[in-house]
């Protein structure tokens, strides 16, 4: 297969590992360009599987499914970081182009490796991680310095949306938290005083062309992304320049092809710090579906097919509001699921609603999002606030 020419043209098959909402948007972007898509996800009702030409309903290490996928697709990408390294390596051995590759994914899926990577690249990026310690065994806790408290203990692997994290105040709390997280390898991070959070989606083509997409300013609630604003209201030129430089260095150091997200913290004193990277499109880039000339998902498709990158320009200020499963639960009628009032929400002229096709709304489960496009972020925020009122959002900011 590897002797066939590039770029890969439609209607060829592209493959995506994982069938969640990120996979679904990848499928839609690929199909818009005329590609066919093969999704691998064990969930029979996965959002991407529902709309792909082929849905292989199997585990990520299922040899038969992997072989079928390798025979169907000359290029495969991923929507989540926890893909087994052997799966990626298998595809590569079969001559499939896999982007991002297992090197980048292995760093992003392990907070210990990720932090080390941030430290190592710090001289070039100019941006470092927050003060942290690695906790792999009980004796590592003895080496922790007092200044780190209050801190957040995070499992090294398999954490997302604030899961696998506990805030700890002191040594006793640390020991308790480590035990309750299962004594698995963790990083202990100082809980820093955040002024605000930013994320940068950076894209690199096979030919080393690099684009930084518009930077988003993000608000989290309970460790889950709640809202993204673009252009970032509180950013200044210095931070913008720092992020551009750091993102370019990191994506090139990783020899990364595809779409990557870098999350940043801005401290109260203006210091920029790096939080984590995601080797895939990101929730904070969902605004680009409606606000940019080329969305993060179209960029993912283009990089995978080895086509030129699209223009990442922002066409309109935008606010993205996440819709969690909590909204489906009727507040007065505990346990009763009812559909939110889309009729009223869609009466807001700036609202672009995206639902992910998930049949089971659960608490904290990402069910959809709304992009509000307006003349300014402030005006878009007004619409977002109106939608939150209609939908009955509770304001329990962390
Ligand atoms: P996840 O993998 O779940 O996204 P993160 O490490 O990004 O985990 O943490 C989720 C959110 O928790 C962050 O976006 C931020 O709001 C908050 N957070 C995480 N680490 C810190 C920290 N060291 N100090 C302050 N807030 C933090
Ligand atoms: Mg995060």
Short mmCIF file of C-alpha atoms and ligand atoms in Angstrom, two decimals:
data_model
loop_
_atom_site.label_atom_id
_atom_site.label_comp_id
_atom_site.label_asym_id
_atom_site.label_seq_id
_atom_site.Cartn_x
_atom_site.Cartn_y
_atom_site.Cartn_z
CA UNK A 1 0.00 0.00 0.00
CA UNK A 2 2.81 2.37 0.86
CA UNK A 3 3.87 2.75 -2.77
CA UNK A 4 0.66 4.55 -3.67
CA UNK A 5 0.89 8.27 -4.20
CA UNK A 6 0.03 11.19 -1.96
CA UNK A 7 -1.95 13.27 -1.30
CA UNK A 8 -4.77 10.90 -0.72
CA UNK A 9 -7.81 12.00 -2.69
CA UNK A 10 -11.52 11.50 -2.07
CA UNK A 11 -13.39 9.16 -2.13
CA UNK A 12 -10.63 7.16 -0.37
CA UNK A 13 -11.21 5.93 3.14
CA UNK A 14 -9.73 7.75 6.12
CA UNK A 15 -9.71 6.06 9.52
CA UNK A 16 -10.40 7.45 12.98
CA UNK A 17 -9.73 5.72 16.29
CA UNK A 18 -12.53 6.57 18.68
CA UNK A 19 -16.13 7.41 17.90
CA UNK A 20 -17.01 10.24 20.31
CA UNK A 21 -17.94 13.76 19.32
CA UNK A 22 -14.43 14.61 18.16
CA UNK A 23 -14.54 11.58 15.88
CA UNK A 24 -17.98 12.59 14.68
CA UNK A 25 -16.81 16.07 13.66
CA UNK A 26 -13.83 14.46 11.92
CA UNK A 27 -16.23 12.22 9.97
CA UNK A 28 -18.37 15.20 8.97
CA UNK A 29 -15.36 17.24 7.85
CA UNK A 30 -13.97 14.30 5.88
CA UNK A 31 -17.30 13.58 4.24
CA UNK A 32 -17.71 17.26 3.31
CA UNK A 33 -14.51 16.87 1.32
CA UNK A 34 -15.80 13.69 -0.28
CA UNK A 35 -13.88 11.12 1.75
CA UNK A 36 -15.32 7.98 3.27
CA UNK A 37 -14.55 7.20 6.88
CA UNK A 38 -13.97 4.04 8.89
CA UNK A 39 -14.44 4.44 12.66
CA UNK A 40 -13.13 2.04 15.27
CA UNK A 41 -15.09 2.17 18.53
CA UNK A 42 -16.60 -0.64 20.61
CA UNK A 43 -19.73 1.40 21.43
CA UNK A 44 -22.53 0.36 19.03
CA UNK A 45 -24.12 3.82 19.36
CA UNK A 46 -20.96 5.93 19.22
CA UNK A 47 -21.58 9.45 17.82
CA UNK A 48 -19.06 8.97 14.98
CA UNK A 49 -19.97 5.35 14.29
CA UNK A 50 -23.57 6.41 13.62
CA UNK A 51 -22.60 8.50 10.62
CA UNK A 52 -19.45 6.84 9.21
CA UNK A 53 -19.51 4.65 6.10
CA UNK A 54 -17.94 1.86 8.18
CA UNK A 55 -18.14 1.43 11.93
CA UNK A 56 -15.92 -1.35 13.27
CA UNK A 57 -17.48 -2.18 16.58
CA UNK A 58 -14.51 -3.65 18.38
CA UNK A 59 -11.89 -2.91 21.00
CA UNK A 60 -8.77 -0.91 20.17
CA UNK A 61 -6.59 -4.03 20.34
CA UNK A 62 -8.88 -6.34 18.37
CA UNK A 63 -6.56 -7.89 15.77
CA UNK A 64 -9.27 -8.67 13.21
CA UNK A 65 -10.70 -5.16 13.39
CA UNK A 66 -7.23 -3.59 13.17
CA UNK A 67 -6.42 -5.64 10.09
CA UNK A 68 -9.69 -4.69 8.43
CA UNK A 69 -9.03 -1.05 9.24
CA UNK A 70 -5.47 -1.23 7.87
CA UNK A 71 -6.76 -2.78 4.64
CA UNK A 72 -9.49 -0.15 4.29
CA UNK A 73 -7.60 3.04 5.17
CA UNK A 74 -4.25 4.37 4.00
CA UNK A 75 -4.31 7.06 6.67
CA UNK A 76 -5.59 6.92 10.25
CA UNK A 77 -5.89 9.54 12.99
CA UNK A 78 -7.16 9.48 16.56
CA UNK A 79 -9.72 11.38 18.60
CA UNK A 80 -8.37 10.41 22.02
CA UNK A 81 -4.96 10.06 23.62
CA UNK A 82 -5.40 6.68 25.24
CA UNK A 83 -4.93 4.59 22.14
CA UNK A 84 -2.67 1.61 22.91
CA UNK A 85 0.81 2.20 21.46
CA UNK A 86 0.69 -1.29 19.92
CA UNK A 87 -2.36 -0.33 17.90
CA UNK A 88 -0.58 2.63 16.32
CA UNK A 89 2.55 0.55 15.76
CA UNK A 90 0.53 -2.19 14.10
CA UNK A 91 -0.90 0.27 11.56
CA UNK A 92 2.55 1.68 10.85
CA UNK A 93 3.88 -1.84 10.23
CA UNK A 94 1.02 -2.35 7.77
CA UNK A 95 2.17 0.70 5.81
CA UNK A 96 -0.62 2.99 7.01
CA UNK A 97 0.14 6.70 7.56
CA UNK A 98 -0.75 7.39 11.20
CA UNK A 99 -0.91 11.00 12.36
CA UNK A 100 -0.14 11.87 15.07
CA UNK A 101 2.37 9.07 15.57
CA UNK A 102 2.93 6.94 18.66
CA UNK A 103 5.79 9.13 19.95
CA UNK A 104 3.60 12.23 20.35
CA UNK A 105 0.66 10.21 21.65
CA UNK A 106 2.81 8.41 24.24
CA UNK A 107 3.91 11.76 25.68
CA UNK A 108 0.44 13.29 25.74
CA UNK A 109 -1.12 10.24 27.38
CA UNK A 110 1.28 10.25 30.33
CA UNK A 111 1.45 13.33 32.57
CA UNK A 112 4.91 12.38 33.88
CA UNK A 113 6.40 12.18 30.38
CA UNK A 114 4.47 15.28 29.39
CA UNK A 115 5.86 17.37 32.25
CA UNK A 116 9.37 16.15 31.47
CA UNK A 117 8.87 17.19 27.87
CA UNK A 118 7.78 20.66 29.03
CA UNK A 119 10.88 20.94 31.21
CA UNK A 120 13.19 19.77 28.44
CA UNK A 121 11.77 22.15 25.86
CA UNK A 122 11.57 25.08 28.27
CA UNK A 123 14.83 26.71 27.09
CA UNK A 124 13.37 26.97 23.56
CA UNK A 125 9.69 27.54 24.41
CA UNK A 126 10.32 30.01 27.21
CA UNK A 127 7.31 28.56 29.06
CA UNK A 128 7.37 25.97 31.82
CA UNK A 129 4.90 23.82 33.77
CA UNK A 130 3.74 24.71 37.29
CA UNK A 131 5.86 23.48 40.18
CA UNK A 132 5.34 19.68 40.47
CA UNK A 133 6.60 16.43 41.91
CA UNK A 134 6.35 12.93 40.47
CA UNK A 135 4.75 10.42 42.83
CA UNK A 136 5.39 6.87 41.65
CA UNK A 137 5.94 5.15 44.97
CA UNK A 138 5.14 5.93 48.60
CA UNK A 139 8.65 7.18 49.38
CA UNK A 140 8.32 9.86 46.67
CA UNK A 141 5.87 11.64 48.97
CA UNK A 142 8.68 12.15 51.52
CA UNK A 143 10.55 14.29 48.99
CA UNK A 144 7.69 16.71 48.49
CA UNK A 145 8.38 20.25 49.69
CA UNK A 146 5.88 22.15 51.80
CA UNK A 147 5.58 25.07 49.38
CA UNK A 148 3.66 22.90 46.95
CA UNK A 149 0.50 22.91 49.10
CA UNK A 150 -2.32 23.45 48.37
CA UNK A 151 -1.79 21.12 45.44
CA UNK A 152 -3.59 18.91 42.96
CA UNK A 153 -2.75 15.23 42.69
CA UNK A 154 -3.39 13.97 39.17
CA UNK A 155 -3.09 10.40 37.92
CA UNK A 156 -0.40 10.15 35.31
CA UNK A 157 -2.67 8.31 32.91
CA UNK A 158 -6.32 8.10 31.87
CA UNK A 159 -7.51 11.38 33.42
CA UNK A 160 -9.86 13.70 31.54
CA UNK A 161 -12.47 16.38 32.31
CA UNK A 162 -11.04 16.72 35.83
CA UNK A 163 -11.34 12.97 36.51
CA UNK A 164 -8.44 11.29 38.30
CA UNK A 165 -7.65 14.49 40.24
CA UNK A 166 -7.85 15.45 43.88
CA UNK A 167 -7.01 18.67 45.66
CA UNK A 168 -4.77 18.15 48.68
CA UNK A 169 -3.95 20.60 51.46
CA UNK A 170 -1.14 18.88 53.31
CA UNK A 171 0.93 15.69 53.66
CA UNK A 172 -1.87 13.76 55.34
CA UNK A 173 -4.26 14.75 52.57
CA UNK A 174 -1.69 13.75 49.98
CA UNK A 175 -1.29 10.25 51.41
CA UNK A 176 -5.05 9.82 51.58
CA UNK A 177 -5.56 11.07 48.03
CA UNK A 178 -2.81 8.88 46.60
CA UNK A 179 -4.40 5.85 48.18
CA UNK A 180 -7.88 6.76 46.97
CA UNK A 181 -6.52 7.17 43.42
CA UNK A 182 -5.23 3.60 43.69
CA UNK A 183 -1.51 4.20 44.47
CA UNK A 184 -0.91 4.63 40.74
CA UNK A 185 1.80 6.90 39.30
CA UNK A 186 0.74 10.53 39.70
CA UNK A 187 1.98 14.08 39.45
CA UNK A 188 1.46 16.46 42.32
CA UNK A 189 1.07 20.04 41.09
CA UNK A 190 0.93 23.26 42.99
CA UNK A 191 -2.58 24.68 42.79
CA UNK A 192 -1.84 28.03 41.22
CA UNK A 193 -3.87 31.20 41.42
CA UNK A 194 -5.27 31.51 37.93
CA UNK A 195 -6.11 34.82 36.34
CA UNK A 196 -7.50 32.96 33.32
CA UNK A 197 -6.91 29.93 31.08
CA UNK A 198 -6.02 29.86 27.40
CA UNK A 199 -5.74 27.16 24.80
CA UNK A 200 -3.96 27.13 21.51
CA UNK A 201 -4.75 24.76 18.68
CA UNK A 202 -1.71 24.31 16.52
CA UNK A 203 -1.64 22.45 13.24
CA UNK A 204 1.33 21.05 11.34
CA UNK A 205 1.24 19.55 7.87
CA UNK A 206 3.49 16.73 6.60
CA UNK A 207 5.58 19.43 4.85
CA UNK A 208 6.28 21.35 8.11
CA UNK A 209 3.76 24.10 7.41
CA UNK A 210 2.56 25.29 10.84
CA UNK A 211 -0.57 27.32 11.69
CA UNK A 212 -1.68 28.60 15.05
CA UNK A 213 -5.46 28.77 15.18
CA UNK A 214 -7.13 31.65 17.06
CA UNK A 215 -6.35 31.40 20.79
CA UNK A 216 -9.33 30.69 23.06
CA UNK A 217 -9.89 31.91 26.60
CA UNK A 218 -11.58 29.18 28.61
CA UNK A 219 -13.73 28.97 31.71
CA UNK A 220 -13.92 25.61 33.48
CA UNK A 221 -16.48 24.46 36.02
CA UNK A 222 -15.72 21.45 38.20
CA UNK A 223 -12.69 20.66 36.02
CA UNK A 224 -14.79 20.54 32.84
CA UNK A 225 -14.68 23.12 30.07
CA UNK A 226 -17.74 25.32 30.37
CA UNK A 227 -17.20 28.16 27.91
CA UNK A 228 -14.61 29.37 25.39
CA UNK A 229 -14.25 32.93 24.13
CA UNK A 230 -12.49 33.90 20.91
CA UNK A 231 -10.71 36.27 20.48
CA UNK A 232 -9.46 35.78 24.04
CA UNK A 233 -10.63 38.95 25.86
CA UNK A 234 -7.74 39.21 28.34
CA UNK A 235 -4.81 38.33 26.12
CA UNK A 236 -2.11 40.85 25.21
CA UNK A 237 0.49 40.89 22.46
CA UNK A 238 3.22 39.56 24.74
CA UNK A 239 1.20 36.48 25.73
CA UNK A 240 0.16 35.97 22.12
CA UNK A 241 3.82 36.03 21.02
CA UNK A 242 4.87 33.67 23.84
CA UNK A 243 2.15 31.17 22.91
CA UNK A 244 2.99 31.28 19.22
CA UNK A 245 6.66 30.60 19.93
CA UNK A 246 5.98 27.84 22.50
CA UNK A 247 3.42 26.11 20.30
CA UNK A 248 5.66 26.17 17.23
CA UNK A 249 8.61 24.78 19.16
CA UNK A 250 6.58 22.03 20.78
CA UNK A 251 4.80 20.78 17.67
CA UNK A 252 8.10 20.64 15.79
CA UNK A 253 9.96 18.97 18.67
CA UNK A 254 7.30 16.25 18.64
CA UNK A 255 7.65 15.86 14.84
CA UNK A 256 3.90 16.13 15.02
CA UNK A 257 1.65 15.95 11.99
CA UNK A 258 -1.95 16.90 12.65
CA UNK A 259 -3.92 19.01 15.09
CA UNK A 260 -2.72 19.47 18.66
CA UNK A 261 -4.08 21.51 21.55
CA UNK A 262 -1.93 23.15 24.21
CA UNK A 263 -3.59 24.38 27.41
CA UNK A 264 -2.03 27.34 29.20
CA UNK A 265 -2.51 29.01 32.56
CA UNK A 266 -2.06 32.74 33.06
CA UNK A 267 -1.29 33.55 36.68
CA UNK A 268 -2.45 36.65 38.52
CA UNK A 269 1.02 38.20 38.08
CA UNK A 270 0.81 37.69 34.30
CA UNK A 271 3.11 34.65 34.11
CA UNK A 272 2.26 32.20 31.35
CA UNK A 273 2.54 28.50 32.28
CA UNK A 274 1.82 25.36 30.32
CA UNK A 275 -0.77 22.92 31.64
CA UNK A 276 -1.10 20.02 29.21
CA UNK A 277 -1.28 18.97 25.59
CA UNK A 278 -3.89 16.95 23.78
CA UNK A 279 -2.77 15.11 20.62
CA UNK A 280 -6.02 15.81 18.78
CA UNK A 281 -8.61 18.50 18.14
CA UNK A 282 -9.98 19.92 21.37
CA UNK A 283 -13.28 20.99 22.90
CA UNK A 284 -11.99 24.57 23.13
CA UNK A 285 -11.60 24.55 19.32
CA UNK A 286 -15.22 23.62 18.60
CA UNK A 287 -15.97 27.27 17.90
CA UNK A 288 -13.94 26.87 14.70
CA UNK A 289 -16.75 24.78 13.18
CA UNK A 290 -18.65 28.02 12.63
CA UNK A 291 -16.15 30.82 13.22
CA UNK A 292 -13.06 29.97 11.16
CA UNK A 293 -12.44 29.62 7.45
CA UNK A 294 -11.15 26.11 8.17
CA UNK A 295 -12.26 24.24 11.28
CA UNK A 296 -9.86 22.24 13.44
CA UNK A 297 -11.48 19.07 12.08
CA UNK A 298 -11.00 20.02 8.45
CA UNK A 299 -7.37 20.73 9.33
CA UNK A 300 -7.15 17.24 10.82
CA UNK A 301 -8.52 15.75 7.61
CA UNK A 302 -6.18 17.82 5.44
CA UNK A 303 -3.09 16.90 7.44
CA UNK A 304 -4.05 13.24 7.37
CA UNK A 305 -4.53 13.23 3.61
CA UNK A 306 -1.27 15.23 3.21
CA UNK A 307 -3.13 18.12 1.62
CA UNK A 308 -2.21 21.78 2.21
CA UNK A 309 -3.52 23.35 5.44
CA UNK A 310 -6.57 25.58 5.17
CA UNK A 311 -6.76 29.21 6.23
CA UNK A 312 -7.30 29.30 10.02
CA UNK A 313 -8.54 32.88 10.07
CA UNK A 314 -11.30 33.85 12.52
CA UNK A 315 -14.29 35.21 10.59
CA UNK A 316 -16.33 36.29 13.61
CA UNK A 317 -16.00 36.73 17.36
CA UNK A 318 -17.50 33.67 19.00
CA UNK A 319 -18.43 32.14 22.35
CA UNK A 320 -18.76 28.40 22.66
CA UNK A 321 -20.98 27.03 25.43
CA UNK A 322 -20.76 23.36 26.39
CA UNK A 323 -23.96 21.42 27.01
CA UNK A 324 -23.61 18.68 29.61
CA UNK A 325 -26.06 15.87 30.34
CA UNK A 326 -27.11 17.64 33.53
CA UNK A 327 -29.35 19.88 31.41
CA UNK A 328 -31.49 16.95 30.36
CA UNK A 329 -32.50 16.21 33.91
CA UNK A 330 -35.68 17.91 34.94
CA UNK A 331 -34.75 19.91 38.04
CA UNK A 332 -38.20 19.74 39.68
CA UNK A 333 -38.69 16.15 38.81
CA UNK A 334 -35.52 14.40 39.91
CA UNK A 335 -34.53 11.45 37.74
CA UNK A 336 -36.87 12.41 34.91
CA UNK A 337 -35.06 13.11 31.64
CA UNK A 338 -36.54 15.77 29.46
CA UNK A 339 -35.20 17.49 26.38
CA UNK A 340 -33.95 21.05 26.90
CA UNK A 341 -35.98 23.85 25.35
CA UNK A 342 -34.24 23.99 21.96
CA UNK A 343 -37.10 25.97 20.54
CA UNK A 344 -36.28 28.98 22.72
CA UNK A 345 -32.52 28.52 22.37
CA UNK A 346 -32.73 28.45 18.59
CA UNK A 347 -34.79 31.62 18.66
CA UNK A 348 -31.54 33.38 19.62
CA UNK A 349 -30.38 34.50 16.19
CA UNK A 350 -26.64 34.08 16.86
CA UNK A 351 -26.90 30.50 18.18
CA UNK A 352 -25.46 27.57 16.23
CA UNK A 353 -26.42 24.35 18.00
CA UNK A 354 -24.40 21.14 17.69
CA UNK A 355 -25.66 17.97 19.35
CA UNK A 356 -23.55 14.84 19.31
CA UNK A 357 -26.22 12.16 18.83
CA UNK A 358 -25.77 10.64 22.29
CA UNK A 359 -28.93 8.91 23.41
CA UNK A 360 -28.14 8.73 27.13
CA UNK A 361 -27.71 12.10 28.88
CA UNK A 362 -25.64 11.58 32.02
CA UNK A 363 -24.42 14.08 34.58
CA UNK A 364 -21.20 15.77 33.34
CA UNK A 365 -21.40 13.97 29.98
CA UNK A 366 -20.71 16.24 27.01
CA UNK A 367 -23.88 16.13 24.90
CA UNK A 368 -23.38 19.11 22.62
CA UNK A 369 -22.36 22.73 22.40
CA UNK A 370 -23.64 26.03 21.04
CA UNK A 371 -21.50 28.55 19.18
CA UNK A 372 -22.69 32.13 19.44
CA UNK A 373 -21.35 34.31 16.64
CA UNK A 374 -21.64 38.05 17.05
CA UNK A 375 -20.01 41.42 16.43
CA UNK A 376 -18.02 41.10 19.65
CA UNK A 377 -17.30 38.54 22.36
CA UNK A 378 -19.31 40.70 24.79
CA UNK A 379 -22.40 40.50 22.60
CA UNK A 380 -21.88 36.76 22.07
CA UNK A 381 -21.61 36.37 25.85
CA UNK A 382 -24.95 38.10 26.28
CA UNK A 383 -26.54 35.50 24.02
CA UNK A 384 -24.73 32.70 25.85
CA UNK A 385 -26.07 34.02 29.16
CA UNK A 386 -29.58 34.13 27.74
CA UNK A 387 -29.22 30.52 26.59
CA UNK A 388 -27.94 29.49 30.01
CA UNK A 389 -31.02 31.04 31.60
CA UNK A 390 -33.34 29.25 29.18
CA UNK A 391 -31.55 25.96 29.74
CA UNK A 392 -31.48 26.31 33.53
CA UNK A 393 -27.72 26.34 34.04
CA UNK A 394 -26.67 26.38 37.65
CA UNK A 395 -23.76 28.70 38.39
CA UNK A 396 -21.57 26.66 40.71
CA UNK A 397 -18.25 28.08 39.57
CA UNK A 398 -15.27 26.30 41.07
P1 LIG B 1 -7.95 17.40 32.30
O1 LIG B 1 -7.05 16.37 31.69
O2 LIG B 1 -9.08 16.82 33.04
O3 LIG B 1 -8.31 18.49 31.34
P2 LIG B 1 -6.34 19.45 33.63
O4 LIG B 1 -5.01 19.16 34.21
O5 LIG B 1 -6.37 20.27 32.41
O6 LIG B 1 -7.06 18.05 33.46
O7 LIG B 1 -7.24 20.12 34.75
C1 LIG B 1 -8.58 20.54 34.52
C2 LIG B 1 -8.78 21.96 35.03
O8 LIG B 1 -8.49 22.02 36.44
C3 LIG B 1 -7.84 22.98 34.42
O9 LIG B 1 -8.33 23.43 33.18
C4 LIG B 1 -7.85 24.07 35.51
O10 LIG B 1 -9.05 24.80 35.48
C5 LIG B 1 -7.84 23.25 36.77
N1 LIG B 1 -6.43 22.99 37.18
C6 LIG B 1 -5.67 21.93 36.83
N2 LIG B 1 -4.43 21.99 37.34
C7 LIG B 1 -4.38 23.13 38.06
C8 LIG B 1 -3.37 23.77 38.87
N3 LIG B 1 -2.17 23.23 39.03
N4 LIG B 1 -3.68 24.93 39.48
C9 LIG B 1 -4.92 25.49 39.35
N5 LIG B 1 -5.91 24.93 38.61
C10 LIG B 1 -5.67 23.77 37.97
MG1 LIG B 2 -7.19 19.97 30.53
#
